[in-house]
Short mmCIF file of C-alpha atoms and ligand atoms in Angstrom, two decimals:
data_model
loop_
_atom_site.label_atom_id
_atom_site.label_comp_id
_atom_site.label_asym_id
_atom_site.label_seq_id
_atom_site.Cartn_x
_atom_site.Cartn_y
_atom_site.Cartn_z
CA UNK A 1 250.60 138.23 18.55
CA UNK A 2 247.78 140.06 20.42
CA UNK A 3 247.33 144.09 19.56
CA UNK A 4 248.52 144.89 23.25
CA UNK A 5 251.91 142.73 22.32
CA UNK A 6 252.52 145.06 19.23
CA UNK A 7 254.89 146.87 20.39
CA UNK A 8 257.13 149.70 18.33
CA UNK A 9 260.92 150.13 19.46
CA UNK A 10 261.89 151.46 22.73
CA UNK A 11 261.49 155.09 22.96
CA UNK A 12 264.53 157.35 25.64
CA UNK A 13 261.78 159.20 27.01
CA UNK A 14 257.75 159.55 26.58
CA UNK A 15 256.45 162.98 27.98
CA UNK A 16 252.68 162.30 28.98
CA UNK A 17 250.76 165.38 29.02
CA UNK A 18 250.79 168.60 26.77
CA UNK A 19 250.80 171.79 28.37
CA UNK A 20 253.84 174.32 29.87
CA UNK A 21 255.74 171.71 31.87
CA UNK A 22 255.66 168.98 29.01
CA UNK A 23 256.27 171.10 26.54
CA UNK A 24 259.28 172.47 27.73
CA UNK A 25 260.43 168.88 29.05
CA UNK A 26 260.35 168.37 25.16
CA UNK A 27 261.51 171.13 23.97
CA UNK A 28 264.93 170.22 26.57
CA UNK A 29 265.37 166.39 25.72
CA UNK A 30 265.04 167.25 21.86
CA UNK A 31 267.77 169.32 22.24
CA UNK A 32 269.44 167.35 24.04
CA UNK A 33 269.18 164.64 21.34
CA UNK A 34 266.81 162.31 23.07
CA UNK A 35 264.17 162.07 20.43
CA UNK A 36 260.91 162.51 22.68
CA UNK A 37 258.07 161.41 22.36
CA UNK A 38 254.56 163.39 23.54
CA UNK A 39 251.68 161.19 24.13
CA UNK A 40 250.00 164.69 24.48
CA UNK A 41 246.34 163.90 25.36
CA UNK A 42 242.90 164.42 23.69
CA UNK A 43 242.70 168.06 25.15
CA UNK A 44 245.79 169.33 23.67
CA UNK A 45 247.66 172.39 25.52
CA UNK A 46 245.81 171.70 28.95
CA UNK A 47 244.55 174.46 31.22
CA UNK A 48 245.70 177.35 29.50
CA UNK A 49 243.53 176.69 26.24
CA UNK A 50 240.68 177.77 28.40
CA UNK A 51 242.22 181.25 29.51
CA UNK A 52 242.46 183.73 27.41
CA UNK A 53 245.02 186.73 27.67
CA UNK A 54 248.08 185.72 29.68
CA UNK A 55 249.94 188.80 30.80
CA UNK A 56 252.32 187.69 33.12
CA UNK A 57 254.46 184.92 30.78
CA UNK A 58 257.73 186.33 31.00
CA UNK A 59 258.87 188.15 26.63
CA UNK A 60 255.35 188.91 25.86
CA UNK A 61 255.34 192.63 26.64
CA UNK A 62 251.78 193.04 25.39
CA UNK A 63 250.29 189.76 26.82
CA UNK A 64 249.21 186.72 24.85
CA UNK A 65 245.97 184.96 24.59
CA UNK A 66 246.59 181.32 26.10
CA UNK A 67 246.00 179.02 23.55
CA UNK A 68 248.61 180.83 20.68
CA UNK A 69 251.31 180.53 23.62
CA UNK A 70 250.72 176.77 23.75
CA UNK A 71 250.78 176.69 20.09
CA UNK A 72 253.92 178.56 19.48
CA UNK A 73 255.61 175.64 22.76
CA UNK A 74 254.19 173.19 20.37
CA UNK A 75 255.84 174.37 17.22
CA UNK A 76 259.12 175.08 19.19
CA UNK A 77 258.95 171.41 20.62
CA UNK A 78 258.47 170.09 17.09
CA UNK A 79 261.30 172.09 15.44
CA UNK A 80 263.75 170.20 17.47
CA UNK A 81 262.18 166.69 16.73
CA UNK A 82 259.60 166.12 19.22
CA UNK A 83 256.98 163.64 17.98
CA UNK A 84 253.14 163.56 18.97
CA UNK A 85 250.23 161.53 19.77
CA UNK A 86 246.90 163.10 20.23
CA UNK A 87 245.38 161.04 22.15
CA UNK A 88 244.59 159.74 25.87
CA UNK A 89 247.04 157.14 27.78
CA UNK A 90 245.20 154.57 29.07
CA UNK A 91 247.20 152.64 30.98
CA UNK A 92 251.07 152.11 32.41
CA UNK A 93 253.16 149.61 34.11
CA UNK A 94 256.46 150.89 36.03
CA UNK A 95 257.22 147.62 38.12
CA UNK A 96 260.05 146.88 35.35
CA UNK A 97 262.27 148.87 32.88
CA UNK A 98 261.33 149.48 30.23
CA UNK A 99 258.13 151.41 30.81
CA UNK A 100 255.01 150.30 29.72
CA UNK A 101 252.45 152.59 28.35
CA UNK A 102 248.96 151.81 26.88
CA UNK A 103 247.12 154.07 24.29
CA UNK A 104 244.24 151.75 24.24
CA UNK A 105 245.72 148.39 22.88
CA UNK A 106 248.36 150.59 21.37
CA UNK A 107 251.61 149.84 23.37
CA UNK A 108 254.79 151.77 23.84
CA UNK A 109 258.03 151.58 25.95
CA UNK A 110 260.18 153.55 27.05
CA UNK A 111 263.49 153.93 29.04
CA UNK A 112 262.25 157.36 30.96
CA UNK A 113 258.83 158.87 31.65
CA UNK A 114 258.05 162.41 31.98
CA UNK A 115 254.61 163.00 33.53
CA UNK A 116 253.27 166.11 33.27
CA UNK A 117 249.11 165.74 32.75
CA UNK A 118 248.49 168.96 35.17
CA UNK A 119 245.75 169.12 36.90
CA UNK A 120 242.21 169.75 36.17
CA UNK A 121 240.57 173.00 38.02
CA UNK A 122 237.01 171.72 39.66
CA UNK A 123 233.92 173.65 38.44
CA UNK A 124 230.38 173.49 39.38
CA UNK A 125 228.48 171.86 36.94
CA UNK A 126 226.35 174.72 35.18
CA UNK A 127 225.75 175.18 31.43
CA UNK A 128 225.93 178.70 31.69
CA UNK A 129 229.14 178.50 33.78
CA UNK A 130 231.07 176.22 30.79
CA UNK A 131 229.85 178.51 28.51
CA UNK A 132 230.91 182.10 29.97
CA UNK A 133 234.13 180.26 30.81
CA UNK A 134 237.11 183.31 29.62
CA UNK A 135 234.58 185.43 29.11
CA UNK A 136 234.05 186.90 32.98
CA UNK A 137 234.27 182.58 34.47
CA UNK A 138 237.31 182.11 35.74
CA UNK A 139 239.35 179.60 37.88
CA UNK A 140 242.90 181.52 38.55
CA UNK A 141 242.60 185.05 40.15
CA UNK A 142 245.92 185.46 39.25
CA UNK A 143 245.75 184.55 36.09
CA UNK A 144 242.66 186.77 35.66
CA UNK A 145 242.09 189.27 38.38
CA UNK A 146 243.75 192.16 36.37
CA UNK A 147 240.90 192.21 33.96
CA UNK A 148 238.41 193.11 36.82
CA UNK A 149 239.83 196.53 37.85
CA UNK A 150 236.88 198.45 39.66
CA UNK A 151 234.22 195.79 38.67
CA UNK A 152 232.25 193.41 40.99
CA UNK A 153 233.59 189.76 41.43
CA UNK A 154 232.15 186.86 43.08
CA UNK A 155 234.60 184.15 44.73
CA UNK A 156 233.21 180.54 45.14
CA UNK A 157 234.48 177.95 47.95
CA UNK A 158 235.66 178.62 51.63
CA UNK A 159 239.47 176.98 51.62
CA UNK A 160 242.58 178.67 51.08
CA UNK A 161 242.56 178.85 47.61
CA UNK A 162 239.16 181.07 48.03
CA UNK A 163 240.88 183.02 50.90
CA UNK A 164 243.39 183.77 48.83
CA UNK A 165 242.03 184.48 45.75
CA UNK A 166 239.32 186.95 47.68
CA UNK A 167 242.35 188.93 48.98
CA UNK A 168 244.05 189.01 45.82
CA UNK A 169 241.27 190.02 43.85
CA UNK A 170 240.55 193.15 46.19
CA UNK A 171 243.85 194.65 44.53
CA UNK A 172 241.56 195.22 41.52
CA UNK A 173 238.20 194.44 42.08
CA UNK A 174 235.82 197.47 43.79
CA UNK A 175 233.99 194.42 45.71
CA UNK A 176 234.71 190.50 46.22
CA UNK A 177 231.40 188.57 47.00
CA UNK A 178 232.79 185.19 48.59
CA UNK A 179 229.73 182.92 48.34
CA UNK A 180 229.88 180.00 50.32
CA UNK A 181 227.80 177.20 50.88
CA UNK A 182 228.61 176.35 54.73
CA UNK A 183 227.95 178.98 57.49
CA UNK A 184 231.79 178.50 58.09
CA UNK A 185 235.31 178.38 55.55
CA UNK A 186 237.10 175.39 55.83
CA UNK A 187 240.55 177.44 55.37
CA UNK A 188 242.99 178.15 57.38
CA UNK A 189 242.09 180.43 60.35
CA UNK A 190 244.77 183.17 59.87
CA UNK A 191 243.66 183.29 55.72
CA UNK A 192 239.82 183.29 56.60
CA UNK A 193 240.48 185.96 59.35
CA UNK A 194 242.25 188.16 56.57
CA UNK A 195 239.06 187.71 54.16
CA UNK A 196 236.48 188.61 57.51
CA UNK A 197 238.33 191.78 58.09
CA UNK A 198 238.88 192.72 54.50
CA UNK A 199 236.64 195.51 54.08
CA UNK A 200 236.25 195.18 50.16
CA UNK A 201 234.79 191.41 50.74
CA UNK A 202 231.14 190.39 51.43
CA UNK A 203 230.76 186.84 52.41
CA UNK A 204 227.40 185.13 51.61
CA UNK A 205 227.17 182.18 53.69
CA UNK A 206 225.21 179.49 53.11
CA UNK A 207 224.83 179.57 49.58
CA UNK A 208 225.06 178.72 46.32
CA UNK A 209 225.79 179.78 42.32
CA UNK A 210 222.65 178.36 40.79
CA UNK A 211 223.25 180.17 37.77
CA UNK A 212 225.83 182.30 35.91
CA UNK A 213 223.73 185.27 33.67
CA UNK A 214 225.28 186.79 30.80
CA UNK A 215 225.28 186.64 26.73
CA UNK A 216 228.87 187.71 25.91
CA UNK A 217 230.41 188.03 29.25
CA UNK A 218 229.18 187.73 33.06
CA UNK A 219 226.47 190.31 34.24
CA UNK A 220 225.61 188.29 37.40
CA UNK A 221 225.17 185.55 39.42
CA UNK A 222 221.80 183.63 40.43
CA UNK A 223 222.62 183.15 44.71
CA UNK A 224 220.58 180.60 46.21
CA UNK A 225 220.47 180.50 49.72
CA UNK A 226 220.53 176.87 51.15
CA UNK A 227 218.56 177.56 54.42
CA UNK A 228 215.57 179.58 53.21
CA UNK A 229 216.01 178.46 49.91
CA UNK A 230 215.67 182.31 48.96
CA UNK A 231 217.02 182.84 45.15
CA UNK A 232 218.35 186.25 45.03
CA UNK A 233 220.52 188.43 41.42
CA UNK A 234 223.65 189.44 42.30
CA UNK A 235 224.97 192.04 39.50
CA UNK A 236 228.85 191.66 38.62
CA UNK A 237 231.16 190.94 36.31
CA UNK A 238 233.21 188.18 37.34
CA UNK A 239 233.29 184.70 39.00
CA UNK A 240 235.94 182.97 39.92
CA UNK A 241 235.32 178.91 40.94
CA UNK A 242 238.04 178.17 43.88
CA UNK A 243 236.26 175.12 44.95
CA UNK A 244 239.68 172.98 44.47
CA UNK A 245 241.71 171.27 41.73
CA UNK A 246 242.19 167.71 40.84
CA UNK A 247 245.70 166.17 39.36
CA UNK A 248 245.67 163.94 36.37
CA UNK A 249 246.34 160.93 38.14
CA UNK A 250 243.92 158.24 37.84
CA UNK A 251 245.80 156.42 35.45
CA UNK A 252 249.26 156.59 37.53
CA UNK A 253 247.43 155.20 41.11
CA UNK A 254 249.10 152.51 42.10
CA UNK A 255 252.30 152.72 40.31
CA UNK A 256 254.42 156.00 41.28
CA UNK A 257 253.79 157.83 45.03
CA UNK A 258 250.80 159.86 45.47
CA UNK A 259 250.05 162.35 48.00
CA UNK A 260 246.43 162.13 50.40
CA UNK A 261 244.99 164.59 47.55
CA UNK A 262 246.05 162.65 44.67
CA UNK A 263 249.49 164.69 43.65
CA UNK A 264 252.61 162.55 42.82
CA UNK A 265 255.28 162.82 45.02
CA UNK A 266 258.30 164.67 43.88
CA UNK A 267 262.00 164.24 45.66
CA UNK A 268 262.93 167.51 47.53
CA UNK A 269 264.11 169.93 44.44
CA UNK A 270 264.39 167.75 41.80
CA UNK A 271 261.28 165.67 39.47
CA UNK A 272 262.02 162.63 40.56
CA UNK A 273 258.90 160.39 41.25
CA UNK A 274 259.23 157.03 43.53
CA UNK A 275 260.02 155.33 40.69
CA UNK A 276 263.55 155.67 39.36
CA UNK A 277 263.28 156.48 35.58
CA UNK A 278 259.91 158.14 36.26
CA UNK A 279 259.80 161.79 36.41
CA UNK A 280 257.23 164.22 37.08
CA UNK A 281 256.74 168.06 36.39
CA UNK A 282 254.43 170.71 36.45
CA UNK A 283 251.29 170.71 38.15
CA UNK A 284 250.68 167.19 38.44
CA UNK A 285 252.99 167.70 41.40
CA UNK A 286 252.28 171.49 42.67
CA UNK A 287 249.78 172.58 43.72
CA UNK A 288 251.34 175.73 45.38
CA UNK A 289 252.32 177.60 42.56
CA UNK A 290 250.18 176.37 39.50
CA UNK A 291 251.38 179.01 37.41
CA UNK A 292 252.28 178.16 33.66
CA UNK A 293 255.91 179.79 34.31
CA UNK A 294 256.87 177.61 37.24
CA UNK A 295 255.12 174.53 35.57
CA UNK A 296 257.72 175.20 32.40
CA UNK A 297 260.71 175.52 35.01
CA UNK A 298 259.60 172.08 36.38
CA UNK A 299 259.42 170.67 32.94
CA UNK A 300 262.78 172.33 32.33
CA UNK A 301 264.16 170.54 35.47
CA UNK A 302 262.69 167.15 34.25
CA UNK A 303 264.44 167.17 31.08
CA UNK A 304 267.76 167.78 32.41
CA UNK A 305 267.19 164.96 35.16
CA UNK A 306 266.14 162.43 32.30
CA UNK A 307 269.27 163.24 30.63
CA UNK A 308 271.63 163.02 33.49
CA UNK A 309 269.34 159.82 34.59
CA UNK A 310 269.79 157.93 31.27
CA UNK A 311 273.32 159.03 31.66
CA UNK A 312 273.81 157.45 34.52
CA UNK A 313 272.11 154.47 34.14
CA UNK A 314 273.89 153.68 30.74
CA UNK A 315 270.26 152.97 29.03
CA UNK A 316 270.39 155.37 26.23
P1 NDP B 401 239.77 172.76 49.46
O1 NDP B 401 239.35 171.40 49.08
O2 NDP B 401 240.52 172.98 50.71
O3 NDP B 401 238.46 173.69 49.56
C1 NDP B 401 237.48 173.65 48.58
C2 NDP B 401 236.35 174.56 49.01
O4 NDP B 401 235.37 174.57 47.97
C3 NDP B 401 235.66 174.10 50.28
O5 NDP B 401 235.32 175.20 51.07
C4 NDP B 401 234.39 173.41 49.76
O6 NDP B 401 233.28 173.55 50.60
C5 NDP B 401 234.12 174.16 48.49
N1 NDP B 401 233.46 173.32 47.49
C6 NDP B 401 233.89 172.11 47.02
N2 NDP B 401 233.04 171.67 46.07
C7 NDP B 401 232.06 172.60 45.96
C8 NDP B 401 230.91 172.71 45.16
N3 NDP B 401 230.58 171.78 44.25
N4 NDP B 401 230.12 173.80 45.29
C9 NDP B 401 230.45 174.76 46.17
N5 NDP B 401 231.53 174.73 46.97
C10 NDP B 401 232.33 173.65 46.86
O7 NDP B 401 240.55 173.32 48.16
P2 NDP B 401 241.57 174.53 48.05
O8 NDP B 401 241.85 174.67 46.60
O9 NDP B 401 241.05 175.72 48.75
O10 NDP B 401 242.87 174.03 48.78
C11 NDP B 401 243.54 172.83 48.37
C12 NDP B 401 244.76 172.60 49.26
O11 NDP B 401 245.76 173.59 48.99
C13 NDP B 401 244.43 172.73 50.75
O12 NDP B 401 245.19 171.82 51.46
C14 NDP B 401 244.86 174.14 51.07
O13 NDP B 401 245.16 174.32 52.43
C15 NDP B 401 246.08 174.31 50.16
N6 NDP B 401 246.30 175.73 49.85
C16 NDP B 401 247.16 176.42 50.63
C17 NDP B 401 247.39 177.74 50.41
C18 NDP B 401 248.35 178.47 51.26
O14 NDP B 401 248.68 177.96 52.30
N7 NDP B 401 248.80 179.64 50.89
C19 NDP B 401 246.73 178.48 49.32
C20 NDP B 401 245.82 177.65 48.57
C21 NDP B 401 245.62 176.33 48.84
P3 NDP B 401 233.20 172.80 52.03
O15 NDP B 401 234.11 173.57 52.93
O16 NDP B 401 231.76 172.92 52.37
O17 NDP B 401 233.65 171.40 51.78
#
């Protein structure tokens, strides 16, 4: 027998992906006496390992930094039963029941998926950027914006998410530098108009970040400008990257419903995916809300359609 045909017994559900939404997907279908089982990924926890405080989790009165949260799902998830793999699926098959998924030539099967590998915020590519990242680098104004209150803050990108997180940022910030390397945004008219006419923002058109400069937190941005090629300091404290985010799909193409952008395709208000038995929550399929509350919710929602699902379909 080859090492792909190894297989172990067939698991009720695998949740792929470790942060909110899978989490509490396990943390349900443990309860609900479904044994999960968490192929969680080689960057346990997902996006919010790289914030650090979260205020606006719903029972932490004082905040809590992002990556204890994510530790104190994981316990929770585990208490119940949940059991874990660290490590990076590498491949699936959903044309039959059950599910097939690869870990490298480790196989596993399972009667219900739940995917929930988020998605990936894009940055620019700059050593100084990774490494300032929580520490004045940001990609979520609202996960971040309060920390800026009368400071300078620099906005990257010219689509909605930019728009939007210039405007929101002006609640706090005493100035929003959108810097933008087109002489024109790409967002929505109505949003761009509201960013023009804001008089706390400064767009910088044309350019580009060609540096982040700080030792323990931001103190400016390097701007260069792509028509004269001028390189200009910009003091302030914050940058936030809104040049667009990509889901965790690659491995899922051509098995489940995708949108244009890459998100899977979820069934009006519920987590169902195109393929029956294959559920999705979180922000693998949102990318309105991204926030780790409504990413939970979704994994909530996944959980409870597995169960009724399985139910259902008499495979438990
Ligand atoms: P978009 O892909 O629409 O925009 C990304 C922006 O970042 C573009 O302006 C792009 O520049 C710029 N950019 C991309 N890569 C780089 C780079 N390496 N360096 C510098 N700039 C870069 O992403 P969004 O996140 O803004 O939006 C995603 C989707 O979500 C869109 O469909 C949007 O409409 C939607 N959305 C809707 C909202 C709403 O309606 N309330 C709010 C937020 C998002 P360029 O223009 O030159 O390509």
């Amino acid at each position: 027998m080859s090492e792909i045909e190894k297989t172990r017994k067939v698991e009720n559900v695998i949740i792929v992906g470790s942060g909110p939404a899978g989490l509490t997907a396990a943390i349900y279908s443990a309860r609900a006496n479904l044994s999960p089982f968490m192929i969680e990924g080689e960057e346990v926890g997902g996006q919010l390992m790289t914030t650090t405080e979260v205020e606006n989790y719903p029972g932490f009165t004082k905040g809590i930094m992002g990556p204890e949260l994510m530790t104190i799902m994981r316990e929770q998830a585990a208490r119940f039963g949940t059991r874990f793999l660290s490590k990076n699926v590498t491949k699936v098959d959903f044309s039959n029941r059950p599910f097939k998924i690869w870990v490298g030539s480790d196989l596993f099967e399972s009667r219900a998926v739940i995917i929930s590998t988020g998605a990936s915020a894009k940055y620019l590519g700059l050593a100084n950027e990774r490494r300032l990242l929580g520490r004045g680098v940001s990609a979520c104004a609202t996960c971040d914006g309060a920390f800026f209150r009368n400071q300078k803050v620099a906005v990257v990108g010219g689509g909605d998410t930019a728009m939007e997180e210039a405007n929101f940022l002006t609640k706090f910030a005493s100035k929003v530098v959108v810097i933008h390397r087109r002489d024109h945004f790409r967002a929505s008219k109505i949003m761009a108009e509201r960013v023009l006419n804001n008089p706390k923002i400064e767009v910088m058109w044309d350019s580009e970040i060609a540096d982040v400069v700080g030792d323990d937190g931001v103190t400016g941005v390097k701007v260069k400008n792509l028509k004269s090629g001028e390189l200009r300091d910009v003091p302030l404290e914050g940058v936030f990257i809104a040049i667009g985010h990509k889901p965790n799909t690659e491995v899922f193409k051509g098995q489940i419903a995708l949108d244009e952008t890459g998100y899977i395709v979820t069934e009006g208000k519920s987590t169902y995916t195109s393929v029956p038995g294959v559920f999705a929550a979180g922000d693998v399929q949102d990318h309105v809300y991204r926030q780790a509350v409504t990413a939970a919710g979704t994994g909530c929602m996944a959980a409870i359609d597995v169960e009724r699902w399985l139910e259902k379909s008499a495979h438990v």
